[in-house]
mmCIF file of C-alpha atoms in Angstrom:
data_model
loop_
_atom_site.group_PDB
_atom_site.id
_atom_site.type_symbol
_atom_site.label_atom_id
_atom_site.label_comp_id
_atom_site.label_asym_id
_atom_site.label_seq_id
_atom_site.Cartn_x
_atom_site.Cartn_y
_atom_site.Cartn_z
ATOM 1 C CA MET A 266 -37.435 -82.703 34.616
ATOM 2 C CA LYS A 267 -39.521 -82.123 31.507
ATOM 3 C CA ILE A 268 -41.768 -79.699 33.416
ATOM 4 C CA THR A 269 -38.727 -77.675 34.542
ATOM 5 C CA HIS A 270 -37.391 -77.462 30.988
ATOM 6 C CA PHE A 271 -40.803 -76.429 29.711
ATOM 7 C CA SER A 272 -41.079 -73.678 32.350
ATOM 8 C CA LYS A 273 -37.658 -72.365 31.415
ATOM 9 C CA SER A 274 -38.662 -72.225 27.734
ATOM 10 C CA ILE A 275 -41.823 -70.337 28.605
ATOM 11 C CA ARG A 276 -39.811 -67.758 30.604
ATOM 12 C CA GLN A 277 -37.366 -67.257 27.713
ATOM 13 C CA LEU A 278 -40.206 -66.853 25.219
ATOM 14 C CA SER A 279 -41.899 -64.337 27.517
ATOM 15 C CA THR A 280 -38.667 -62.383 27.816
ATOM 16 C CA HIS A 281 -38.237 -62.243 24.019
ATOM 17 C CA LEU A 282 -41.861 -61.169 23.509
ATOM 18 C CA LEU A 283 -41.498 -58.445 26.148
ATOM 19 C CA ALA A 284 -38.320 -57.145 24.473
ATOM 20 C CA ILE A 285 -40.071 -57.034 21.089
ATOM 21 C CA ILE A 286 -43.045 -55.160 22.530
ATOM 22 C CA ILE A 287 -40.796 -52.591 24.243
ATOM 23 C CA GLY A 288 -38.827 -52.124 21.024
ATOM 24 C CA VAL A 289 -42.004 -51.508 19.020
ATOM 25 C CA LEU A 290 -43.258 -49.009 21.565
ATOM 26 C CA LEU A 291 -39.952 -47.134 21.542
ATOM 27 C CA SER A 292 -39.933 -47.013 17.730
ATOM 28 C CA VAL A 293 -43.457 -45.656 17.586
ATOM 29 C CA ASN A 294 -42.660 -43.101 20.266
ATOM 30 C CA THR A 295 -39.570 -41.993 18.304
ATOM 31 C CA LEU A 296 -41.598 -41.598 15.133
ATOM 32 C CA LEU A 297 -44.087 -39.485 16.984
ATOM 33 C CA VAL A 298 -41.478 -37.282 18.653
ATOM 34 C CA LEU A 299 -39.113 -36.485 15.724
ATOM 35 C CA PRO A 300 -41.539 -34.412 13.623
ATOM 36 C CA SER A 301 -42.495 -32.266 16.560
ATOM 37 C CA GLN A 302 -38.836 -31.586 17.314
ATOM 38 C CA ALA A 303 -38.273 -30.456 13.719
ATOM 39 C CA GLU A 304 -41.166 -28.022 13.784
ATOM 40 C CA SER A 305 -40.545 -24.446 14.848
ATOM 41 C CA ALA A 306 -42.385 -22.930 17.770
ATOM 42 C CA PRO A 307 -45.817 -21.603 16.855
ATOM 43 C CA ILE A 308 -45.825 -17.887 15.982
ATOM 44 C CA SER A 309 -48.927 -15.770 15.972
ATOM 45 C CA VAL A 310 -49.310 -13.912 12.650
ATOM 46 C CA ASP A 311 -52.350 -12.670 10.834
ATOM 47 C CA SER A 312 -53.312 -13.863 7.381
ATOM 48 C CA GLN A 313 -52.846 -10.372 5.885
ATOM 49 C CA SER A 314 -49.161 -10.303 6.842
ATOM 50 C CA ILE A 315 -48.619 -13.694 5.233
ATOM 51 C CA ALA A 316 -50.278 -12.555 2.027
ATOM 52 C CA GLN A 317 -48.072 -9.469 1.799
ATOM 53 C CA LYS A 318 -44.789 -11.370 2.290
ATOM 54 C CA PRO A 319 -44.516 -14.294 -0.145
ATOM 55 C CA SER A 320 -41.884 -16.843 0.738
ATOM 56 C CA SER A 321 -38.628 -17.155 -1.185
ATOM 57 C CA ALA A 322 -39.789 -20.564 -2.353
ATOM 58 C CA ALA A 323 -42.686 -18.855 -4.116
ATOM 59 C CA ALA A 324 -40.355 -16.218 -5.578
ATOM 60 C CA ILE A 325 -37.924 -18.841 -6.879
ATOM 61 C CA GLY A 326 -40.088 -21.603 -8.233
ATOM 62 C CA SER A 327 -39.576 -24.374 -10.748
ATOM 63 C CA SER A 328 -39.855 -21.841 -13.592
ATOM 64 C CA SER A 329 -38.233 -18.905 -11.794
ATOM 65 C CA PHE A 330 -36.897 -15.591 -13.073
ATOM 66 C CA VAL A 331 -33.403 -17.098 -12.676
ATOM 67 C CA THR A 332 -34.206 -19.793 -15.224
ATOM 68 C CA ALA A 333 -35.669 -17.223 -17.619
ATOM 69 C CA ALA A 334 -32.649 -14.914 -17.231
ATOM 70 C CA VAL A 335 -30.116 -17.691 -17.799
ATOM 71 C CA ASN A 336 -32.038 -19.039 -20.800
ATOM 72 C CA LYS A 337 -31.986 -15.534 -22.274
ATOM 73 C CA VAL A 338 -28.240 -14.960 -21.919
ATOM 74 C CA GLY A 339 -26.675 -18.364 -21.264
ATOM 75 C CA LYS A 340 -25.847 -19.213 -24.885
ATOM 76 C CA ALA A 341 -23.901 -15.956 -25.251
ATOM 77 C CA VAL A 342 -21.620 -16.759 -22.295
ATOM 78 C CA VAL A 343 -18.314 -18.276 -23.418
ATOM 79 C CA ARG A 344 -15.306 -20.002 -21.922
ATOM 80 C CA ILE A 345 -11.912 -18.452 -22.653
ATOM 81 C CA ASP A 346 -8.778 -20.626 -22.528
ATOM 82 C CA THR A 347 -5.380 -18.995 -22.872
ATOM 83 C CA GLU A 348 -1.864 -20.249 -23.438
ATOM 84 C CA ARG A 349 1.432 -18.441 -23.218
ATOM 85 C CA GLN A 350 5.062 -19.460 -23.182
ATOM 86 C CA VAL A 351 7.477 -18.024 -20.649
ATOM 87 C CA SER A 352 11.201 -18.150 -21.350
ATOM 88 C CA ARG A 353 13.440 -19.235 -18.496
ATOM 89 C CA ARG A 354 17.152 -18.707 -17.894
ATOM 90 C CA ILE A 355 19.477 -20.665 -15.679
ATOM 91 C CA PRO A 356 20.654 -18.361 -12.842
ATOM 92 C CA GLU A 357 24.161 -16.973 -13.334
ATOM 93 C CA ALA A 358 25.111 -18.448 -9.961
ATOM 94 C CA PHE A 359 25.052 -21.848 -11.693
ATOM 95 C CA THR A 360 26.400 -20.902 -15.131
ATOM 96 C CA GLU A 361 29.398 -19.092 -13.621
ATOM 97 C CA ASP A 362 30.079 -21.654 -10.897
ATOM 98 C CA PRO A 363 33.465 -23.398 -11.557
ATOM 99 C CA PHE A 364 32.128 -26.777 -10.422
ATOM 100 C CA PHE A 365 29.278 -26.759 -12.945
ATOM 101 C CA ARG A 366 31.492 -25.415 -15.711
ATOM 102 C CA ARG A 367 34.074 -28.123 -15.019
ATOM 103 C CA PHE A 368 31.344 -30.769 -15.106
ATOM 104 C CA PHE A 369 29.421 -29.492 -18.153
ATOM 105 C CA GLY A 370 32.154 -27.553 -19.923
ATOM 106 C CA ASP A 371 31.021 -25.161 -22.645
ATOM 107 C CA SER A 372 27.905 -27.256 -23.209
ATOM 108 C CA LEU A 373 26.205 -25.845 -20.110
ATOM 109 C CA PRO A 374 23.012 -24.254 -21.442
ATOM 110 C CA ARG A 375 22.032 -20.778 -20.345
ATOM 111 C CA ASN A 376 18.357 -21.100 -21.207
ATOM 112 C CA LEU A 377 15.842 -23.697 -20.098
ATOM 113 C CA PRO A 378 13.011 -24.922 -22.324
ATOM 114 C CA PRO A 379 10.129 -22.412 -22.232
ATOM 115 C CA GLU A 380 7.373 -23.027 -19.719
ATOM 116 C CA GLU A 381 3.801 -23.174 -20.991
ATOM 117 C CA LEU A 382 1.219 -21.461 -18.807
ATOM 118 C CA ARG A 383 -2.513 -22.009 -19.221
ATOM 119 C CA GLY A 384 -5.333 -19.782 -18.027
ATOM 120 C CA LEU A 385 -9.105 -19.971 -17.824
ATOM 121 C CA GLY A 386 -11.798 -17.330 -17.730
ATOM 122 C CA SER A 387 -15.208 -16.336 -18.987
ATOM 123 C CA GLY A 388 -16.666 -13.767 -21.340
ATOM 124 C CA PHE A 389 -19.824 -12.978 -23.268
ATOM 125 C CA ILE A 390 -20.654 -12.078 -26.856
ATOM 126 C CA ILE A 391 -21.823 -8.470 -27.296
ATOM 127 C CA ASP A 392 -22.122 -8.302 -31.084
ATOM 128 C CA LYS A 393 -23.006 -10.749 -33.879
ATOM 129 C CA SER A 394 -19.764 -9.787 -35.622
ATOM 130 C CA GLY A 395 -17.960 -11.847 -32.981
ATOM 131 C CA LEU A 396 -16.965 -9.316 -30.318
ATOM 132 C CA VAL A 397 -16.458 -10.855 -26.872
ATOM 133 C CA LEU A 398 -16.131 -8.784 -23.699
ATOM 134 C CA THR A 399 -13.988 -10.119 -20.835
ATOM 135 C CA ASN A 400 -11.448 -9.037 -18.189
ATOM 136 C CA ALA A 401 -8.038 -7.792 -19.276
ATOM 137 C CA HIS A 402 -6.315 -10.069 -16.756
ATOM 138 C CA VAL A 403 -7.965 -13.110 -18.382
ATOM 139 C CA VAL A 404 -6.122 -12.569 -21.686
ATOM 140 C CA ASP A 405 -3.046 -10.758 -20.345
ATOM 141 C CA LYS A 406 0.115 -11.663 -22.333
ATOM 142 C CA ALA A 407 -1.683 -14.617 -23.969
ATOM 143 C CA ASP A 408 -0.024 -16.152 -27.052
ATOM 144 C CA LYS A 409 -3.143 -18.120 -27.917
ATOM 145 C CA VAL A 410 -6.800 -17.484 -27.046
ATOM 146 C CA THR A 411 -9.518 -20.098 -27.574
ATOM 147 C CA VAL A 412 -13.181 -19.149 -27.222
ATOM 148 C CA SER A 413 -15.646 -22.002 -26.595
ATOM 149 C CA LEU A 414 -19.402 -21.569 -26.951
ATOM 150 C CA LYS A 415 -21.993 -23.420 -24.925
ATOM 151 C CA ASP A 416 -23.083 -25.371 -28.034
ATOM 152 C CA GLY A 417 -19.582 -26.876 -28.329
ATOM 153 C CA ARG A 418 -18.169 -24.692 -31.094
ATOM 154 C CA LYS A 419 -14.627 -23.382 -30.628
ATOM 155 C CA PHE A 420 -12.951 -20.420 -32.276
ATOM 156 C CA GLU A 421 -9.516 -18.872 -32.142
ATOM 157 C CA GLY A 422 -9.720 -15.434 -30.582
ATOM 158 C CA LYS A 423 -7.682 -12.312 -31.209
ATOM 159 C CA VAL A 424 -7.295 -9.693 -28.483
ATOM 160 C CA GLN A 425 -8.501 -6.543 -30.208
ATOM 161 C CA GLY A 426 -7.797 -4.283 -27.255
ATOM 162 C CA ALA A 427 -7.162 -4.402 -23.515
ATOM 163 C CA ASP A 428 -7.078 -1.850 -20.723
ATOM 164 C CA GLU A 429 -5.346 -2.804 -17.481
ATOM 165 C CA VAL A 430 -6.604 0.255 -15.582
ATOM 166 C CA THR A 431 -10.260 -0.800 -15.923
ATOM 167 C CA ASP A 432 -9.473 -4.532 -16.351
ATOM 168 C CA LEU A 433 -11.486 -4.798 -19.571
ATOM 169 C CA ALA A 434 -10.634 -6.456 -22.884
ATOM 170 C CA VAL A 435 -12.311 -7.094 -26.237
ATOM 171 C CA VAL A 436 -11.646 -10.363 -28.073
ATOM 172 C CA LYS A 437 -12.658 -10.900 -31.725
ATOM 173 C CA ILE A 438 -13.646 -14.276 -33.156
ATOM 174 C CA ASN A 439 -14.394 -15.053 -36.803
ATOM 175 C CA ALA A 440 -17.684 -16.940 -36.733
ATOM 176 C CA PRO A 441 -20.965 -17.152 -38.664
ATOM 177 C CA ASN A 442 -23.537 -14.411 -38.028
ATOM 178 C CA ASP A 443 -25.759 -16.767 -36.025
ATOM 179 C CA LEU A 444 -23.913 -15.991 -32.805
ATOM 180 C CA PRO A 445 -26.053 -15.509 -29.684
ATOM 181 C CA VAL A 446 -25.702 -12.025 -28.175
ATOM 182 C CA ALA A 447 -26.123 -10.949 -24.547
ATOM 183 C CA THR A 448 -28.546 -8.118 -23.829
ATOM 184 C CA LEU A 449 -26.758 -5.202 -22.165
ATOM 185 C CA GLY A 450 -28.698 -3.377 -19.469
ATOM 186 C CA SER A 451 -27.830 -0.253 -17.494
ATOM 187 C CA SER A 452 -25.893 -0.242 -14.245
ATOM 188 C CA SER A 453 -27.148 3.258 -13.406
ATOM 189 C CA ASN A 454 -30.565 1.770 -12.576
ATOM 190 C CA VAL A 455 -29.207 -0.894 -10.214
ATOM 191 C CA GLN A 456 -30.118 -0.580 -6.543
ATOM 192 C CA VAL A 457 -28.851 -2.259 -3.390
ATOM 193 C CA GLY A 458 -31.012 -5.319 -2.760
ATOM 194 C CA ASP A 459 -31.628 -6.087 -6.452
ATOM 195 C CA TRP A 460 -31.166 -9.681 -7.568
ATOM 196 C CA ALA A 461 -27.726 -10.517 -9.010
ATOM 197 C CA ILE A 462 -27.090 -13.619 -11.154
ATOM 198 C CA ALA A 463 -23.485 -14.565 -11.967
ATOM 199 C CA VAL A 464 -22.828 -16.810 -14.971
ATOM 200 C CA GLY A 465 -19.463 -18.263 -15.965
ATOM 201 C CA ASN A 466 -16.955 -21.061 -15.567
ATOM 202 C CA PRO A 467 -15.700 -20.882 -11.960
ATOM 203 C CA LEU A 468 -12.789 -23.193 -11.178
ATOM 204 C CA GLY A 469 -13.254 -24.812 -14.592
ATOM 205 C CA PHE A 470 -16.867 -25.903 -13.984
ATOM 206 C CA ASP A 471 -18.505 -24.790 -17.225
ATOM 207 C CA ASN A 472 -21.908 -23.098 -17.411
ATOM 208 C CA THR A 473 -22.268 -22.437 -13.688
ATOM 209 C CA VAL A 474 -24.926 -20.094 -12.293
ATOM 210 C CA THR A 475 -24.938 -18.493 -8.832
ATOM 211 C CA LEU A 476 -27.559 -16.224 -7.280
ATOM 212 C CA GLY A 477 -27.323 -13.385 -4.792
ATOM 213 C CA ILE A 478 -28.178 -9.744 -4.352
ATOM 214 C CA VAL A 479 -26.447 -6.444 -4.970
ATOM 215 C CA SER A 480 -24.978 -5.636 -1.572
ATOM 216 C CA THR A 481 -23.194 -2.333 -2.305
ATOM 217 C CA LEU A 482 -22.805 0.095 -5.199
ATOM 218 C CA LYS A 483 -19.819 2.261 -6.159
ATOM 219 C CA ARG A 484 -17.308 0.359 -4.032
ATOM 220 C CA PRO A 485 -13.986 2.166 -4.770
ATOM 221 C CA SER A 486 -11.176 0.003 -6.100
ATOM 222 C CA ALA A 487 -8.867 1.422 -3.418
ATOM 223 C CA GLN A 488 -11.130 -0.039 -0.717
ATOM 224 C CA VAL A 489 -11.063 -3.387 -2.508
ATOM 225 C CA GLY A 490 -7.270 -3.379 -2.348
ATOM 226 C CA ILE A 491 -6.350 -2.519 -5.950
ATOM 227 C CA SER A 492 -5.416 1.145 -5.920
ATOM 228 C CA SER A 493 -3.860 0.780 -9.396
ATOM 229 C CA LYS A 494 -7.359 0.494 -10.905
ATOM 230 C CA ARG A 495 -9.790 3.340 -11.503
ATOM 231 C CA LEU A 496 -13.108 1.652 -10.857
ATOM 232 C CA GLU A 497 -16.166 1.715 -8.660
ATOM 233 C CA PHE A 498 -17.469 -1.843 -8.360
ATOM 234 C CA ILE A 499 -20.868 -3.404 -7.930
ATOM 235 C CA GLN A 500 -20.508 -5.590 -4.842
ATOM 236 C CA THR A 501 -22.584 -8.765 -4.620
ATOM 237 C CA ASP A 502 -22.871 -11.885 -2.490
ATOM 238 C CA ALA A 503 -23.370 -14.067 -5.582
ATOM 239 C CA ALA A 504 -20.416 -16.475 -5.610
ATOM 240 C CA ILE A 505 -17.639 -15.238 -7.934
ATOM 241 C CA ASN A 506 -14.558 -17.456 -8.070
ATOM 242 C CA PRO A 507 -11.489 -17.752 -10.333
ATOM 243 C CA GLY A 508 -12.786 -18.703 -13.760
ATOM 244 C CA ASN A 509 -15.854 -16.477 -13.313
ATOM 245 C CA SER A 510 -13.699 -13.522 -14.332
ATOM 246 C CA GLY A 511 -15.091 -11.832 -17.426
ATOM 247 C CA GLY A 512 -18.518 -13.450 -17.197
ATOM 248 C CA PRO A 513 -21.733 -11.429 -16.948
ATOM 249 C CA LEU A 514 -23.595 -10.326 -13.840
ATOM 250 C CA LEU A 515 -27.304 -10.266 -14.697
ATOM 251 C CA ASN A 516 -30.365 -8.624 -13.229
ATOM 252 C CA ASP A 517 -33.662 -10.434 -12.786
ATOM 253 C CA ARG A 518 -34.632 -9.656 -16.409
ATOM 254 C CA GLY A 519 -31.571 -11.319 -17.895
ATOM 255 C CA GLU A 520 -29.804 -8.057 -18.770
ATOM 256 C CA VAL A 521 -26.064 -7.660 -18.193
ATOM 257 C CA ILE A 522 -25.432 -5.098 -15.447
ATOM 258 C CA GLY A 523 -21.765 -5.894 -14.783
ATOM 259 C CA ILE A 524 -18.673 -7.935 -15.650
ATOM 260 C CA ASN A 525 -17.604 -10.295 -12.880
ATOM 261 C CA THR A 526 -14.039 -10.072 -11.689
ATOM 262 C CA ALA A 527 -12.467 -12.418 -9.129
ATOM 263 C CA ILE A 528 -9.861 -10.086 -7.684
ATOM 264 C CA ARG A 529 -9.848 -10.967 -4.004
ATOM 265 C CA ALA A 530 -8.882 -14.533 -3.131
ATOM 266 C CA ASP A 531 -9.794 -13.823 0.498
ATOM 267 C CA ALA A 532 -13.204 -12.305 -0.271
ATOM 268 C CA MET A 533 -15.390 -14.871 1.461
ATOM 269 C CA GLY A 534 -18.974 -14.529 0.225
ATOM 270 C CA ILE A 535 -18.219 -11.229 -1.533
ATOM 271 C CA GLY A 536 -17.796 -10.674 -5.256
ATOM 272 C CA PHE A 537 -17.195 -7.628 -7.403
ATOM 273 C CA ALA A 538 -18.318 -6.626 -10.879
ATOM 274 C CA ILE A 539 -17.386 -3.777 -13.211
ATOM 275 C CA PRO A 540 -20.524 -1.722 -13.996
ATOM 276 C CA ILE A 541 -21.723 -2.312 -17.561
ATOM 277 C CA ASP A 542 -22.112 1.433 -18.224
ATOM 278 C CA LYS A 543 -18.364 1.865 -17.653
ATOM 279 C CA ALA A 544 -17.681 -1.152 -19.865
ATOM 280 C CA LYS A 545 -19.741 0.336 -22.717
ATOM 281 C CA GLN A 546 -17.567 3.468 -22.719
ATOM 282 C CA ILE A 547 -14.324 1.511 -22.622
ATOM 283 C CA THR A 548 -15.402 -1.076 -25.210
ATOM 284 C CA SER A 549 -16.074 1.463 -27.949
ATOM 285 C CA GLU A 550 -12.631 3.019 -27.426
ATOM 286 C CA LEU A 551 -10.932 -0.386 -27.393
ATOM 287 C CA GLU A 552 -12.638 -1.233 -30.689
ATOM 288 C CA ARG A 553 -11.399 1.994 -32.295
ATOM 289 C CA ASN A 554 -7.898 2.339 -30.858
ATOM 290 C CA GLY A 555 -7.010 -0.944 -29.149
ATOM 291 C CA ARG A 556 -6.227 0.986 -25.964
ATOM 292 C CA VAL A 557 -7.690 3.619 -23.656
ATOM 293 C CA ALA A 558 -6.026 6.916 -22.771
ATOM 294 C CA HIS A 559 -6.222 7.705 -19.062
ATOM 295 C CA PRO A 560 -5.475 11.187 -17.660
ATOM 296 C CA PHE A 561 -2.620 11.338 -15.176
ATOM 297 C CA ILE A 562 -1.233 14.004 -12.835
ATOM 298 C CA GLY A 563 1.453 12.028 -10.950
ATOM 299 C CA ILE A 564 0.849 12.147 -7.206
ATOM 300 C CA GLY A 565 0.613 9.752 -4.274
ATOM 301 C CA MET A 566 -2.038 10.871 -1.835
ATOM 302 C CA ASP A 567 -3.946 10.240 1.365
ATOM 303 C CA ASP A 568 -7.167 11.621 2.803
ATOM 304 C CA LEU A 569 -6.547 14.276 5.447
ATOM 305 C CA THR A 570 -8.723 15.497 8.300
ATOM 306 C CA PRO A 571 -7.851 18.048 11.033
ATOM 307 C CA ASP A 572 -7.533 15.202 13.589
ATOM 308 C CA LYS A 573 -5.166 13.232 11.352
ATOM 309 C CA ALA A 574 -3.149 16.389 10.680
ATOM 310 C CA ARG A 575 -2.754 17.010 14.420
ATOM 311 C CA GLN A 576 -1.528 13.426 14.897
ATOM 312 C CA ILE A 577 1.064 13.904 12.132
ATOM 313 C CA ASN A 578 2.241 17.210 13.564
ATOM 314 C CA ALA A 579 2.455 15.784 17.096
ATOM 315 C CA ASN A 580 4.746 12.965 15.933
ATOM 316 C CA PRO A 581 8.372 14.027 16.637
ATOM 317 C CA ASN A 582 9.561 11.741 13.818
ATOM 318 C CA SER A 583 7.265 13.250 11.189
ATOM 319 C CA PRO A 584 9.329 14.733 8.332
ATOM 320 C CA ILE A 585 6.657 17.352 7.578
ATOM 321 C CA GLN A 586 4.167 19.631 9.299
ATOM 322 C CA VAL A 587 0.805 19.754 7.543
ATOM 323 C CA PRO A 588 -2.104 22.224 7.660
ATOM 324 C CA GLU A 589 -4.870 21.115 10.007
ATOM 325 C CA VAL A 590 -7.573 21.099 7.324
ATOM 326 C CA THR A 591 -9.738 18.662 5.347
ATOM 327 C CA GLY A 592 -8.366 17.719 1.933
ATOM 328 C CA ILE A 593 -5.957 15.485 0.016
ATOM 329 C CA LEU A 594 -2.448 15.227 1.469
ATOM 330 C CA ILE A 595 0.330 14.837 -1.116
ATOM 331 C CA GLY A 596 2.737 12.085 -0.017
ATOM 332 C CA ARG A 597 4.592 11.586 -3.302
ATOM 333 C CA VAL A 598 5.272 13.528 -6.484
ATOM 334 C CA ILE A 599 6.473 11.566 -9.532
ATOM 335 C CA PRO A 600 9.445 13.268 -11.258
ATOM 336 C CA ASP A 601 8.647 15.076 -14.547
ATOM 337 C CA SER A 602 4.916 14.456 -14.037
ATOM 338 C CA PRO A 603 2.297 17.204 -14.511
ATOM 339 C CA ALA A 604 2.205 17.692 -10.728
ATOM 340 C CA ALA A 605 5.982 18.091 -10.544
ATOM 341 C CA THR A 606 6.007 20.499 -13.490
ATOM 342 C CA ALA A 607 3.251 22.577 -11.866
ATOM 343 C CA GLY A 608 5.207 22.853 -8.616
ATOM 344 C CA ILE A 609 3.218 20.513 -6.348
ATOM 345 C CA ARG A 610 5.278 19.483 -3.292
ATOM 346 C CA ILE A 611 5.143 16.709 -0.702
ATOM 347 C CA GLY A 612 3.135 17.999 2.274
ATOM 348 C CA ASP A 613 0.799 20.145 0.149
ATOM 349 C CA VAL A 614 -2.923 19.670 0.734
ATOM 350 C CA ILE A 615 -5.375 19.925 -2.162
ATOM 351 C CA VAL A 616 -8.612 21.371 -0.774
ATOM 352 C CA ALA A 617 -10.490 22.075 -4.040
ATOM 353 C CA ILE A 618 -10.391 21.315 -7.783
ATOM 354 C CA ASP A 619 -11.955 23.697 -10.289
ATOM 355 C CA GLY A 620 -13.662 25.471 -7.404
ATOM 356 C CA LYS A 621 -15.205 22.301 -5.947
ATOM 357 C CA PRO A 622 -14.158 21.349 -2.362
ATOM 358 C CA ILE A 623 -12.610 17.885 -2.170
ATOM 359 C CA SER A 624 -11.942 15.560 0.764
ATOM 360 C CA LYS A 625 -11.629 12.021 -0.649
ATOM 361 C CA GLY A 626 -9.017 10.489 -2.908
ATOM 362 C CA GLU A 627 -11.765 8.714 -4.866
ATOM 363 C CA GLU A 628 -13.288 12.083 -5.703
ATOM 364 C CA LEU A 629 -9.984 13.382 -7.022
ATOM 365 C CA LEU A 630 -9.440 10.251 -9.142
ATOM 366 C CA ASN A 631 -12.915 10.546 -10.656
ATOM 367 C CA ILE A 632 -12.390 14.218 -11.505
ATOM 368 C CA VAL A 633 -9.036 13.491 -13.132
ATOM 369 C CA GLU A 634 -10.368 10.447 -15.024
ATOM 370 C CA ASN A 635 -13.343 12.382 -16.379
ATOM 371 C CA SER A 636 -11.276 15.424 -17.335
ATOM 372 C CA GLY A 637 -9.524 13.841 -20.326
ATOM 373 C CA VAL A 638 -5.891 13.890 -21.438
ATOM 374 C CA GLY A 639 -4.406 17.335 -22.048
ATOM 375 C CA GLN A 640 -6.959 19.236 -19.964
ATOM 376 C CA ASN A 641 -6.188 21.997 -17.467
ATOM 377 C CA LEU A 642 -7.188 21.581 -13.829
ATOM 378 C CA GLN A 643 -7.217 24.411 -11.294
ATOM 379 C CA LEU A 644 -6.089 23.224 -7.854
ATOM 380 C CA LYS A 645 -6.570 25.109 -4.618
ATOM 381 C CA VAL A 646 -3.633 24.092 -2.411
ATOM 382 C CA ARG A 647 -2.787 24.719 1.230
ATOM 383 C CA ARG A 648 0.962 24.899 1.868
ATOM 384 C CA GLY A 649 1.728 25.637 5.484
ATOM 385 C CA ASN A 650 -0.273 28.733 6.393
ATOM 386 C CA ARG A 651 -0.656 29.912 2.804
ATOM 387 C CA THR A 652 -3.311 29.111 0.207
ATOM 388 C CA GLN A 653 -2.474 29.265 -3.478
ATOM 389 C CA GLN A 654 -3.919 28.380 -6.887
ATOM 390 C CA ILE A 655 -1.942 25.945 -9.046
ATOM 391 C CA SER A 656 -2.809 25.080 -12.639
ATOM 392 C CA LEU A 657 -1.674 21.789 -14.177
ATOM 393 C CA ARG A 658 -2.253 19.999 -17.469
ATOM 394 C CA THR A 659 -3.106 16.268 -17.414
ATOM 395 C CA ALA A 660 -0.907 13.795 -19.319
ATOM 396 C CA ASP A 661 -1.442 10.283 -20.691
ATOM 397 C CA MET A 662 -0.769 7.616 -18.059
ATOM 398 C CA LYS A 663 0.995 5.341 -20.554
ATOM 399 C CA ASP A 664 3.842 7.867 -20.775
ATOM 400 C CA PHE A 665 4.587 7.268 -17.083
ATOM 401 C CA SER A 666 3.897 3.536 -16.763
#
């Protein structure tokens, strides 16, 4: 009986030992297999190729150009908080309703307490006198503007000038002359593929830095979906989110090449920035006059090609027949505008301005914008089978807003 019990114990012990041994072997085998699975397949390359193509890890090291650029400009980047009160009225459907009037009598209020709206954006100091550059939509209709520096200081800001057409604004703060100032570069030297560093306060997360490259230059505002603006953006894949608006876009030397603007909520992995060269022009005018005068001729337009013209003419429901040429098709003429005064009609096609052939709406906008207010433009227009010269004088856009 004792021998049987002893034999059974030996078998159990052997089983446990065998299980432990198998487990150890499996663990060792797993440790040996996992690293090899993580490694990529061997690729044959020569040492010269490797030397000519440094890895991104070498380009962005512990003391990278990104760190140097942010250290150079970071203190000049500010947070902008805005407040404004919006008055609210009770709809007349309630105030005139007999039931409510019987219940409340003459004490029924017509106005509700004002609603307080808060906004958040970014900006950067461009002058030791306290000038801050930001987006116009950041400070739009603000009753109170608070500018916070990275070192914790806060100042009340005054909007010195804003321009909705280019989405730029200048805010003035009264502060000591020890203010940090951002170094302004040149956007005319920027090339596709250059590094792009966005600095700001996206979604309320202060002092945030994102890195990408310049993916496209001169992206027309109409293509971005904001035809009311007159801009050609720097497009980048550096993350730009709400709250980044007004902050600087830097190059690899820490110079400001653009002003970030979060204008497309659906722009996944794409951001846009206003070129700094354009901002320099606008800023000086905002400082002097508080506003910017933009030339205006008063038309709605669409690009026209011979193929598109044939499609329009073949449509039995088309209200017009258009010349089968390349140019700018007039789809709308604003009453009393320079175009209306000059005799431009719906269905006309502008084929040249001041002797220069034209085929894109962006080209026409740039010519008009650069012409100045009160300047004469000579338009070559196709109307039906006839070609004629029409002269018009640009007006100030604010007179037709």
